[in-house]
XYZ file of N, CA, C and O in Angstrom:
216
model
N 0.800 7.202 -22.596
C 2.232 7.976 -21.701
C 1.341 8.162 -20.297
O 1.587 7.864 -19.515
N -0.150 8.459 -20.365
C -0.789 8.404 -18.836
C -0.256 7.224 -18.027
O -0.355 7.302 -16.977
N -1.135 6.102 -18.414
C -1.026 4.896 -18.289
C 0.404 4.753 -18.117
O 0.407 3.851 -16.712
N 2.062 4.475 -18.452
C 2.873 4.291 -18.084
C 3.264 5.023 -16.854
O 3.594 4.531 -16.008
N 2.794 6.410 -16.618
C 3.165 7.232 -15.766
C 2.233 6.670 -14.226
O 2.879 6.980 -13.532
N 0.951 6.447 -15.155
C 0.604 5.638 -13.504
C 1.206 4.484 -12.800
O 1.146 4.380 -11.996
N 1.478 3.699 -14.142
C 2.412 2.374 -13.505
C 3.299 2.841 -12.438
O 3.802 2.006 -11.719
N 4.421 3.781 -12.789
C 5.303 4.104 -12.410
C 5.076 4.767 -10.567
O 6.011 4.284 -9.979
N 3.909 5.394 -10.842
C 3.660 5.787 -9.710
C 3.147 4.397 -8.569
O 3.309 4.592 -7.594
N 2.508 3.714 -9.640
C 2.052 2.481 -8.522
C 3.495 2.015 -8.120
O 3.208 1.101 -7.032
N 3.915 1.870 -8.628
C 5.286 1.025 -8.364
C 6.004 1.679 -7.504
O 7.136 1.359 -5.835
N 6.321 3.236 -7.681
C 7.231 4.224 -6.299
C 6.542 3.764 -4.821
O 6.621 3.818 -4.109
N 4.936 4.193 -5.269
C 4.331 3.838 -3.708
C 4.175 2.272 -3.464
O 4.514 2.112 -2.209
N 3.970 1.454 -4.078
C 4.300 -0.406 -3.304
C 6.016 -0.298 -2.951
O 6.104 -0.816 -1.808
N 6.825 0.483 -3.689
C 8.265 0.755 -3.157
C 8.146 0.854 -1.457
O 9.233 0.273 -0.536
N 7.810 2.251 -1.331
C 7.660 2.459 -0.303
C 7.102 2.375 1.014
O 7.588 2.063 2.560
N 6.321 1.057 0.969
C 5.193 0.350 1.327
C 5.834 -0.832 1.830
O 5.114 -1.463 1.705
N 6.619 -1.025 0.740
C 7.201 -2.767 0.720
C 7.363 -3.131 2.021
O 7.399 -4.943 2.498
N 8.014 -2.758 2.853
C 8.408 -3.052 4.477
C 7.191 -4.169 5.089
O 7.501 -4.807 6.127
N 5.996 -3.460 4.679
C 4.675 -3.613 5.535
C 4.065 -4.902 5.132
O 3.397 -5.991 5.649
N 4.795 -5.480 4.043
C 4.771 -6.884 3.255
C 5.060 -7.815 4.139
O 4.577 -8.676 4.125
N 6.299 -8.160 4.895
C 6.014 -8.888 6.252
C 4.978 -9.033 6.880
O 4.964 -10.496 7.755
N 4.220 -8.111 7.282
C 3.333 -8.233 8.161
C 2.090 -8.842 7.095
O 1.520 -9.522 8.494
N 1.871 -8.203 6.656
C 0.320 -8.595 5.371
C 0.935 -8.357 3.973
O 1.240 -7.519 3.492
N 1.155 -9.787 3.584
C 1.590 -9.562 1.871
C 0.829 -8.440 1.073
O 0.915 -8.079 0.099
N -0.859 -8.694 1.276
C -1.532 -7.706 0.353
C -1.856 -6.262 0.900
O -1.940 -5.376 0.141
N -0.991 -5.792 1.907
C -0.651 -4.545 2.692
C -0.295 -3.164 1.322
O -0.682 -2.464 1.685
N 1.304 -3.683 0.965
C 1.469 -2.423 0.252
C 0.534 -2.132 -1.186
O -0.213 -1.140 -1.429
N -0.038 -3.058 -1.882
C -0.910 -3.231 -2.699
C -2.497 -2.309 -2.198
O -3.021 -1.299 -2.652
N -3.023 -3.068 -0.962
C -3.776 -1.771 -0.226
C -3.500 -0.726 -0.007
O -4.475 0.451 -0.350
N -2.550 0.059 0.410
C -2.082 1.112 0.612
C -2.531 1.969 -0.772
O -2.559 2.521 -0.535
N -1.950 1.579 -1.195
C -1.126 1.889 -3.116
C -2.675 2.461 -3.849
O -3.367 3.503 -4.500
N -4.146 1.128 -4.000
C -4.918 1.383 -4.431
C -5.970 2.488 -3.389
O -6.833 3.021 -4.335
N -5.588 2.593 -1.652
C -6.158 3.057 -1.202
C -5.696 5.115 -1.092
O -6.331 5.523 -1.794
N -4.222 5.137 -1.811
C -3.892 6.104 -2.436
C -4.185 6.979 -3.376
O -4.403 7.782 -3.698
N -4.529 5.692 -4.103
C -4.698 6.447 -5.539
C -6.046 6.521 -6.338
O -6.090 7.740 -6.452
N -6.431 5.626 -5.468
C -8.222 5.600 -6.102
C -9.271 5.561 -5.161
O -10.573 5.649 -5.463
N -8.611 5.757 -3.860
C -9.463 5.830 -2.621
C -10.595 4.420 -2.337
O -11.225 4.691 -1.378
N -10.191 3.575 -2.995
C -10.360 2.076 -2.405
C -10.184 1.577 -1.618
O -8.743 1.503 -1.157
N -10.965 0.696 -0.634
C -10.445 -0.354 0.654
C -9.666 0.619 1.618
O -8.111 0.712 2.139
N -10.562 1.494 2.495
C -10.643 2.535 3.351
C -10.211 1.638 4.950
O -9.679 2.026 5.410
N -10.693 0.693 4.310
C -10.237 -0.883 5.509
C -8.564 -1.051 5.840
O -8.385 -1.354 7.332
N -8.273 -0.260 5.019
C -6.403 -0.745 4.873
C -5.882 0.254 6.383
O -5.325 -0.169 6.962
N -6.421 1.360 6.680
C -6.119 2.156 8.147
C -6.750 1.506 9.079
O -5.644 1.754 9.978
N -7.471 0.679 9.174
C -7.975 0.068 10.378
C -6.388 -1.226 10.679
O -6.416 -1.301 11.682
N -6.566 -1.678 9.445
C -5.329 -2.632 9.174
C -3.811 -2.164 10.317
O -3.184 -2.661 10.351
N -3.678 -0.996 9.710
C -2.157 -0.206 9.941
C -2.197 -0.172 11.172
O -1.021 -0.021 11.838
N -3.316 0.575 11.830
C -3.471 0.738 12.956
C -3.505 -0.286 13.843
O -3.272 -0.016 15.209
N -3.623 -1.621 13.509
C -3.417 -2.655 14.514
C -2.216 -3.431 14.407
O -1.465 -4.609 14.643
N -0.604 -2.686 13.744
C 0.763 -3.741 13.066
C 1.060 -3.256 14.578
O 1.023 -2.481 15.161
N 2.122 -4.229 14.717
C 2.717 -3.972 16.005
C 3.465 -2.744 16.151
O 4.005 -2.298 14.790
N 3.755 -1.851 17.043
C 4.366 -0.544 16.654
C 5.566 -0.669 16.989
O 6.429 0.272 16.882
N 6.314 -1.922 17.759
C 7.909 -1.875 17.807
C 8.917 -2.591 17.021
O 9.733 -2.863 17.098
N 8.066 -2.665 15.577
C 8.940 -3.792 14.353
C 9.492 -2.862 13.961
O 9.269 -1.757 13.643
């Protein structure tokens, strides 16, 4: 049951950041992994360089 709950949480986070897909296809997955597991801290730098007015 925990695995099912984890998959749901993954999907919710991915949905929240889906708009970033148009800038970088891997960004929503990277953010999800960073939030849930502390992996791929470089995603914060990637977020910082995205266009600010889009």
